[in-house]
Short mmCIF file of C-alpha atoms in Angstrom, two decimals:
data_model
loop_
_atom_site.label_atom_id
_atom_site.label_comp_id
_atom_site.label_asym_id
_atom_site.label_seq_id
_atom_site.Cartn_x
_atom_site.Cartn_y
_atom_site.Cartn_z
CA MET A 32 -111.69 49.58 -8.97
CA ALA A 33 -109.04 52.29 -9.29
CA VAL A 34 -109.90 55.49 -11.12
CA GLU A 35 -107.94 55.51 -14.37
CA LYS A 36 -108.06 59.26 -14.96
CA ARG A 37 -107.42 61.56 -12.01
CA ALA A 38 -106.96 65.30 -12.54
CA ILE A 39 -105.71 68.17 -10.42
CA VAL A 40 -106.86 71.65 -11.40
CA THR A 41 -105.11 74.56 -9.71
CA GLY A 42 -106.91 77.90 -9.63
CA ALA A 43 -110.14 75.96 -10.01
CA ALA A 44 -112.34 78.70 -8.52
CA GLY A 45 -111.42 81.22 -11.22
CA PHE A 46 -113.34 81.97 -14.41
CA THR A 47 -112.07 79.00 -16.44
CA GLY A 48 -111.84 76.46 -13.61
CA PRO A 49 -115.51 75.49 -13.21
CA TYR A 50 -115.90 75.01 -16.97
CA LEU A 51 -112.77 72.85 -17.09
CA CYS A 52 -113.86 70.79 -14.08
CA ALA A 53 -117.25 70.18 -15.70
CA GLU A 54 -115.61 69.04 -18.94
CA LEU A 55 -113.28 66.70 -17.06
CA ILE A 56 -116.19 65.18 -15.12
CA ARG A 57 -118.06 64.71 -18.40
CA ARG A 58 -115.11 62.69 -19.68
CA GLY A 59 -114.93 60.47 -16.62
CA TYR A 60 -112.14 62.06 -14.61
CA GLU A 61 -111.96 62.19 -10.85
CA VAL A 62 -111.35 65.90 -10.32
CA ASN A 63 -109.38 67.45 -7.47
CA ALA A 64 -109.71 71.23 -7.36
CA ILE A 65 -107.07 73.36 -5.67
CA VAL A 66 -108.44 76.70 -4.51
CA HIS A 67 -107.30 79.61 -2.39
CA LYS A 68 -108.31 79.26 1.24
CA SER A 69 -110.70 82.21 0.85
CA HIS A 70 -112.88 80.14 -1.49
CA GLY A 71 -115.37 77.58 -0.29
CA ALA A 72 -115.73 74.04 -1.59
CA LEU A 73 -116.71 73.60 -5.23
CA THR A 74 -119.58 71.33 -6.19
CA ASP A 75 -119.07 67.89 -7.75
CA VAL A 76 -115.30 67.82 -7.14
CA ALA A 77 -112.93 67.18 -4.27
CA THR A 78 -111.76 70.62 -3.12
CA HIS A 79 -108.39 71.27 -1.49
CA ALA A 80 -107.45 74.64 0.03
CA VAL A 81 -103.69 74.32 -0.38
CA ASP A 82 -101.11 77.10 -0.58
CA LEU A 83 -99.09 76.43 -3.73
CA ASN A 84 -96.17 78.24 -2.09
CA ASP A 85 -96.02 75.57 0.62
CA ALA A 86 -93.74 72.97 -0.98
CA ASP A 87 -94.40 70.28 1.63
CA ALA A 88 -98.18 70.68 1.47
CA MET A 89 -98.09 70.65 -2.31
CA GLN A 90 -95.97 67.53 -2.48
CA ASN A 91 -98.17 65.77 0.06
CA LEU A 92 -101.29 66.56 -1.94
CA LEU A 93 -99.74 65.42 -5.21
CA ARG A 94 -98.54 62.24 -3.54
CA ASP A 95 -101.98 61.54 -2.06
CA VAL A 96 -103.96 62.26 -5.22
CA ASP A 97 -101.42 60.64 -7.57
CA PRO A 98 -102.79 62.51 -10.62
CA THR A 99 -102.64 61.38 -14.20
CA HIS A 100 -103.24 64.94 -15.38
CA ILE A 101 -102.51 68.40 -13.97
CA PHE A 102 -104.03 71.63 -15.29
CA HIS A 103 -102.28 74.66 -13.83
CA LEU A 104 -104.84 77.47 -14.07
CA ALA A 105 -103.64 79.35 -10.99
CA GLY A 106 -102.18 82.69 -11.99
CA ILE A 107 -102.84 86.34 -12.63
CA SER A 108 -104.78 86.69 -15.88
CA PHE A 109 -105.48 90.43 -15.92
CA ALA A 110 -102.90 92.08 -18.18
CA ALA A 111 -103.15 95.46 -16.42
CA HIS A 112 -102.33 94.02 -12.98
CA GLY A 113 -100.43 96.76 -11.20
CA ASP A 114 -98.23 94.85 -8.73
CA LEU A 115 -95.21 93.70 -10.75
CA SER A 116 -93.68 91.75 -7.89
CA GLU A 117 -96.89 89.79 -7.41
CA LEU A 118 -97.32 89.32 -11.17
CA TYR A 119 -93.96 87.57 -11.58
CA SER A 120 -94.18 85.77 -8.25
CA VAL A 121 -97.53 84.20 -9.12
CA ASN A 122 -97.12 83.65 -12.86
CA VAL A 123 -93.53 82.39 -12.79
CA ILE A 124 -92.25 81.36 -9.35
CA LEU A 125 -95.48 79.70 -8.23
CA ALA A 126 -95.62 77.69 -11.44
CA GLU A 127 -92.05 76.50 -11.03
CA LYS A 128 -92.81 75.33 -7.51
CA LEU A 129 -95.58 73.17 -8.94
CA LEU A 130 -93.22 71.80 -11.59
CA GLN A 131 -90.63 71.00 -8.94
CA ALA A 132 -93.19 69.19 -6.80
CA ALA A 133 -94.60 67.25 -9.75
CA GLN A 134 -91.14 66.18 -10.81
CA LYS A 135 -90.46 64.77 -7.34
CA VAL A 136 -93.66 62.86 -6.62
CA CYS A 137 -95.89 62.43 -9.71
CA GLY A 138 -94.74 59.06 -10.95
CA ARG A 139 -97.64 58.27 -13.27
CA LEU A 140 -98.33 61.72 -14.67
CA GLU A 141 -99.49 61.59 -18.28
CA LYS A 142 -99.78 65.32 -18.99
CA LEU A 143 -99.26 68.68 -17.34
CA VAL A 144 -101.11 71.47 -19.14
CA LEU A 145 -99.43 74.81 -18.53
CA PRO A 146 -101.22 77.91 -19.84
CA SER A 147 -99.08 80.75 -21.13
CA SER A 148 -100.66 83.57 -23.17
CA ALA A 149 -100.83 84.94 -26.70
CA THR A 150 -99.34 88.15 -25.30
CA VAL A 151 -95.90 86.52 -25.54
CA TYR A 152 -96.05 87.33 -29.28
CA GLY A 153 -96.10 91.07 -28.59
CA ALA A 154 -97.13 93.14 -31.61
CA PRO A 155 -96.59 90.82 -34.57
CA GLY A 156 -98.06 93.12 -37.23
CA GLU A 157 -101.01 92.02 -39.32
CA LYS A 158 -100.13 88.33 -39.45
CA ARG A 159 -101.57 85.34 -37.66
CA CYS A 160 -99.22 84.14 -34.94
CA VAL A 161 -97.72 80.67 -35.21
CA GLU A 162 -96.00 78.81 -32.41
CA THR A 163 -92.54 79.20 -33.99
CA ASP A 164 -92.75 83.01 -33.94
CA PRO A 165 -90.30 84.74 -31.59
CA LEU A 166 -91.32 85.74 -28.08
CA GLN A 167 -91.34 89.54 -27.98
CA PRO A 168 -93.81 90.71 -25.32
CA VAL A 169 -94.46 94.43 -25.00
CA ASP A 170 -95.66 94.51 -21.39
CA HIS A 171 -94.95 92.84 -18.06
CA TYR A 172 -97.91 90.49 -18.29
CA GLY A 173 -96.56 89.06 -21.54
CA GLY A 174 -93.09 89.12 -20.02
CA SER A 175 -94.23 87.02 -17.07
CA LYS A 176 -95.71 84.44 -19.44
CA ALA A 177 -92.60 84.40 -21.62
CA ALA A 178 -90.51 83.82 -18.49
CA LEU A 179 -92.86 80.98 -17.51
CA GLU A 180 -92.32 79.34 -20.89
CA CYS A 181 -88.54 79.59 -20.55
CA ILE A 182 -88.71 77.96 -17.11
CA ALA A 183 -91.06 75.24 -18.38
CA ARG A 184 -88.68 74.24 -21.18
CA GLY A 185 -86.17 73.24 -18.54
CA TYR A 186 -88.65 70.56 -17.40
CA PHE A 187 -89.60 69.20 -20.84
CA SER A 188 -87.27 66.22 -20.44
CA ALA A 189 -88.58 65.39 -16.97
CA LEU A 190 -92.32 66.04 -17.24
CA PRO A 191 -94.94 65.51 -19.99
CA ILE A 192 -95.69 69.21 -20.42
CA VAL A 193 -97.78 70.94 -23.06
CA VAL A 194 -97.61 74.73 -23.02
CA ILE A 195 -100.73 76.39 -24.36
CA ARG A 196 -101.05 79.96 -25.58
CA PRO A 197 -104.68 81.05 -25.26
CA PHE A 198 -105.76 84.08 -27.22
CA ASN A 199 -108.71 86.11 -25.90
CA TYR A 200 -111.70 84.11 -24.73
CA ALA A 201 -114.86 84.93 -22.83
CA GLY A 202 -118.08 83.58 -21.39
CA VAL A 203 -120.62 83.81 -18.62
CA GLY A 204 -119.00 84.53 -15.26
CA GLN A 205 -115.94 86.39 -16.50
CA ASN A 206 -114.94 89.44 -14.47
CA ASP A 207 -116.03 92.74 -16.00
CA ARG A 208 -112.48 94.05 -15.77
CA PHE A 209 -112.08 92.21 -19.07
CA LEU A 210 -113.24 93.84 -22.26
CA LEU A 211 -116.05 91.61 -23.52
CA PRO A 212 -117.96 91.26 -20.22
CA LYS A 213 -117.54 95.00 -19.67
CA ILE A 214 -119.14 95.80 -23.03
CA VAL A 215 -121.82 93.11 -22.79
CA GLY A 216 -122.68 94.25 -19.27
CA ARG A 217 -123.38 97.78 -20.43
CA PHE A 218 -125.77 96.50 -23.09
CA ALA A 219 -127.45 94.17 -20.59
CA GLU A 220 -128.02 97.16 -18.30
CA GLY A 221 -129.71 99.00 -21.15
CA ALA A 222 -127.06 101.73 -21.10
CA ARG A 223 -127.11 104.08 -24.06
CA GLN A 224 -123.54 105.26 -23.65
CA ILE A 225 -120.23 103.49 -23.08
CA GLU A 226 -116.63 104.66 -22.73
CA LEU A 227 -113.99 102.54 -24.43
CA GLY A 228 -110.44 102.81 -25.68
CA ASN A 229 -109.21 102.03 -29.19
CA LEU A 230 -112.14 100.63 -31.21
CA GLU A 231 -109.99 99.37 -34.08
CA VAL A 232 -107.80 96.85 -32.27
CA THR A 233 -108.34 93.35 -33.65
CA ARG A 234 -108.46 90.30 -31.39
CA ASP A 235 -109.06 86.58 -31.74
CA PHE A 236 -111.98 85.66 -29.46
CA SER A 237 -113.01 82.13 -28.46
CA ASP A 238 -115.77 80.82 -26.23
CA VAL A 239 -114.64 79.45 -22.85
CA ARG A 240 -116.68 76.28 -23.54
CA ASP A 241 -114.54 75.63 -26.61
CA VAL A 242 -111.33 76.50 -24.81
CA VAL A 243 -111.78 73.89 -22.07
CA ILE A 244 -112.47 71.23 -24.69
CA ASP A 245 -109.15 72.21 -26.30
CA TYR A 246 -107.41 71.94 -22.93
CA VAL A 247 -108.62 68.41 -22.32
CA ASP A 248 -108.11 67.31 -25.92
CA LEU A 249 -104.48 68.43 -25.69
CA ALA A 250 -104.10 66.75 -22.31
CA GLU A 251 -105.23 63.48 -23.88
CA ALA A 252 -103.17 63.83 -27.07
CA SER A 253 -99.92 61.95 -27.61
CA ILE A 254 -97.72 65.03 -27.37
CA SER A 255 -95.17 66.28 -24.89
CA GLY A 256 -92.76 69.19 -24.81
CA ASP A 257 -94.98 71.06 -27.24
CA VAL A 258 -96.46 74.56 -27.52
CA VAL A 259 -99.95 75.08 -28.96
CA ASN A 260 -102.07 78.14 -29.76
CA ILE A 261 -105.64 78.11 -28.45
CA CYS A 262 -107.48 80.32 -30.90
CA SER A 263 -110.15 80.53 -33.58
CA GLY A 264 -108.03 82.07 -36.31
CA ASP A 265 -110.63 84.82 -36.83
CA GLY A 266 -110.11 88.43 -35.85
CA ALA A 267 -112.77 90.89 -34.71
CA THR A 268 -112.48 94.60 -33.96
CA ILE A 269 -114.21 96.21 -31.00
CA ALA A 270 -116.41 98.04 -33.51
CA THR A 271 -117.50 94.66 -34.90
CA ILE A 272 -118.37 93.43 -31.40
CA LEU A 273 -120.45 96.55 -30.78
CA GLY A 274 -122.32 95.87 -34.01
CA HIS A 275 -123.09 92.29 -32.92
CA LEU A 276 -124.40 93.52 -29.56
CA GLU A 277 -126.56 96.19 -31.15
CA ARG A 278 -128.24 93.46 -33.22
CA ILE A 279 -128.58 91.16 -30.19
CA SER A 280 -130.01 93.85 -27.89
CA GLY A 281 -132.06 95.71 -30.47
CA PHE A 282 -130.64 99.15 -29.62
CA SER A 283 -127.56 101.27 -30.30
CA VAL A 284 -125.16 102.92 -27.89
CA ASP A 285 -123.21 106.14 -28.07
CA VAL A 286 -119.54 105.17 -27.87
CA GLN A 287 -117.18 107.68 -26.28
CA VAL A 288 -113.46 107.08 -26.80
CA ASN A 289 -111.70 107.67 -23.49
CA ARG A 290 -108.00 108.26 -24.05
CA ASN A 291 -107.29 107.03 -20.53
CA PHE A 292 -108.40 103.57 -21.70
CA VAL A 293 -105.96 103.52 -24.62
CA ARG A 294 -102.82 101.68 -23.58
CA ALA A 295 -99.48 103.21 -24.46
CA ARG A 296 -98.39 99.88 -25.94
CA ASP A 297 -101.70 98.70 -27.30
CA ILE A 298 -101.30 95.85 -29.77
CA PRO A 299 -103.23 96.67 -32.96
CA PHE A 300 -103.64 93.09 -34.23
CA LEU A 301 -103.38 89.82 -32.28
CA VAL A 302 -104.86 86.80 -34.04
CA GLY A 303 -103.65 83.22 -33.86
CA ASP A 304 -103.08 80.50 -36.41
CA PRO A 305 -104.92 77.37 -35.18
CA SER A 306 -103.26 74.98 -37.65
CA HIS A 307 -101.17 73.18 -35.03
CA LEU A 308 -104.16 72.83 -32.70
CA ARG A 309 -106.21 71.32 -35.53
CA GLU A 310 -103.34 69.05 -36.52
CA ILE A 311 -103.28 67.57 -33.01
CA CYS A 312 -106.97 67.64 -32.07
CA GLY A 313 -108.74 67.61 -35.41
CA THR A 314 -111.28 70.05 -36.76
CA ARG A 315 -114.65 70.59 -35.11
CA GLU A 316 -117.33 73.22 -35.26
CA ARG A 317 -116.61 76.01 -32.81
CA ILE A 318 -118.98 78.44 -31.16
CA ALA A 319 -119.20 81.62 -33.21
CA LEU A 320 -118.58 84.99 -31.55
CA PRO A 321 -122.21 86.22 -31.93
CA GLU A 322 -123.41 83.08 -30.13
CA THR A 323 -120.98 83.71 -27.26
CA LEU A 324 -122.11 87.32 -27.00
CA THR A 325 -125.78 86.27 -27.02
CA TRP A 326 -125.13 83.75 -24.23
CA MET A 327 -123.37 86.38 -22.13
CA TYR A 328 -125.95 89.08 -22.84
CA GLU A 329 -128.91 86.90 -21.92
CA ALA A 330 -127.23 85.66 -18.71
CA MET A 331 -126.36 89.20 -17.61
CA ALA A 332 -129.81 90.53 -18.47
CA ARG A 333 -131.42 87.77 -16.38
CA ALA A 334 -129.11 88.53 -13.46
CA ILE A 335 -129.99 92.24 -13.61
CA ALA A 336 -133.72 91.54 -13.85
#
């Protein structure tokens, strides 16, 4: 009997990939993970070490797998990535190569989920961002994602694309270059001092376990050529996060503001409006930020012990 739901996940060995693959398996998908050749095989899924820049290899894989769903997670997700050429090459050109290949050979594709980023909104002031707001990124990372969205719109008539704009999210396994795992890691180590940048920036944090549910819900929804925020709608300052972690850990830390960590174009407030997401996927209880922080703290503390 043929598998009815067959997914390809690019960048499957990254932070989000294993959580997404697990959610897809839970829902009955046959999962095909595309990873960089430096990564080994993933568990529970078919793993393919394919260079996304190799058009022939990519088309052959898509033709062989014949996916119903594609989730394009491959990309540079660290906003402070220093190599601009690589940033645009990976986040824009690589994505278009996948779109070109899918257009040529994916005859039964039901949905292609293409992550952008909330950074395309730039610095919107103290308002929750909605999908109809203008794209006005303030750095090259946001610029690369805005360029990706512009390219993707050219394929809306040919492919069933949904562009998603994730706001900040975190969880166990995220690289400590990112803010939340960096802070949680210091608490898990028992450190009594931490150096941070601006403590008053406000961000919209979600749990990675919620985010992958959103990804698959949107992939299964009857939408195409749409753009959707992935967010909680709630903002938290870094000072608030520190307060949560002090309660979780049972001790306080001395916070030193390091001006070298304050970005020249830091965005004071970046919170999303989840109304469109809820309109499409419905309302469900989401994991609260203190629960995410507790999960991360306990996992890191166990790893250190």
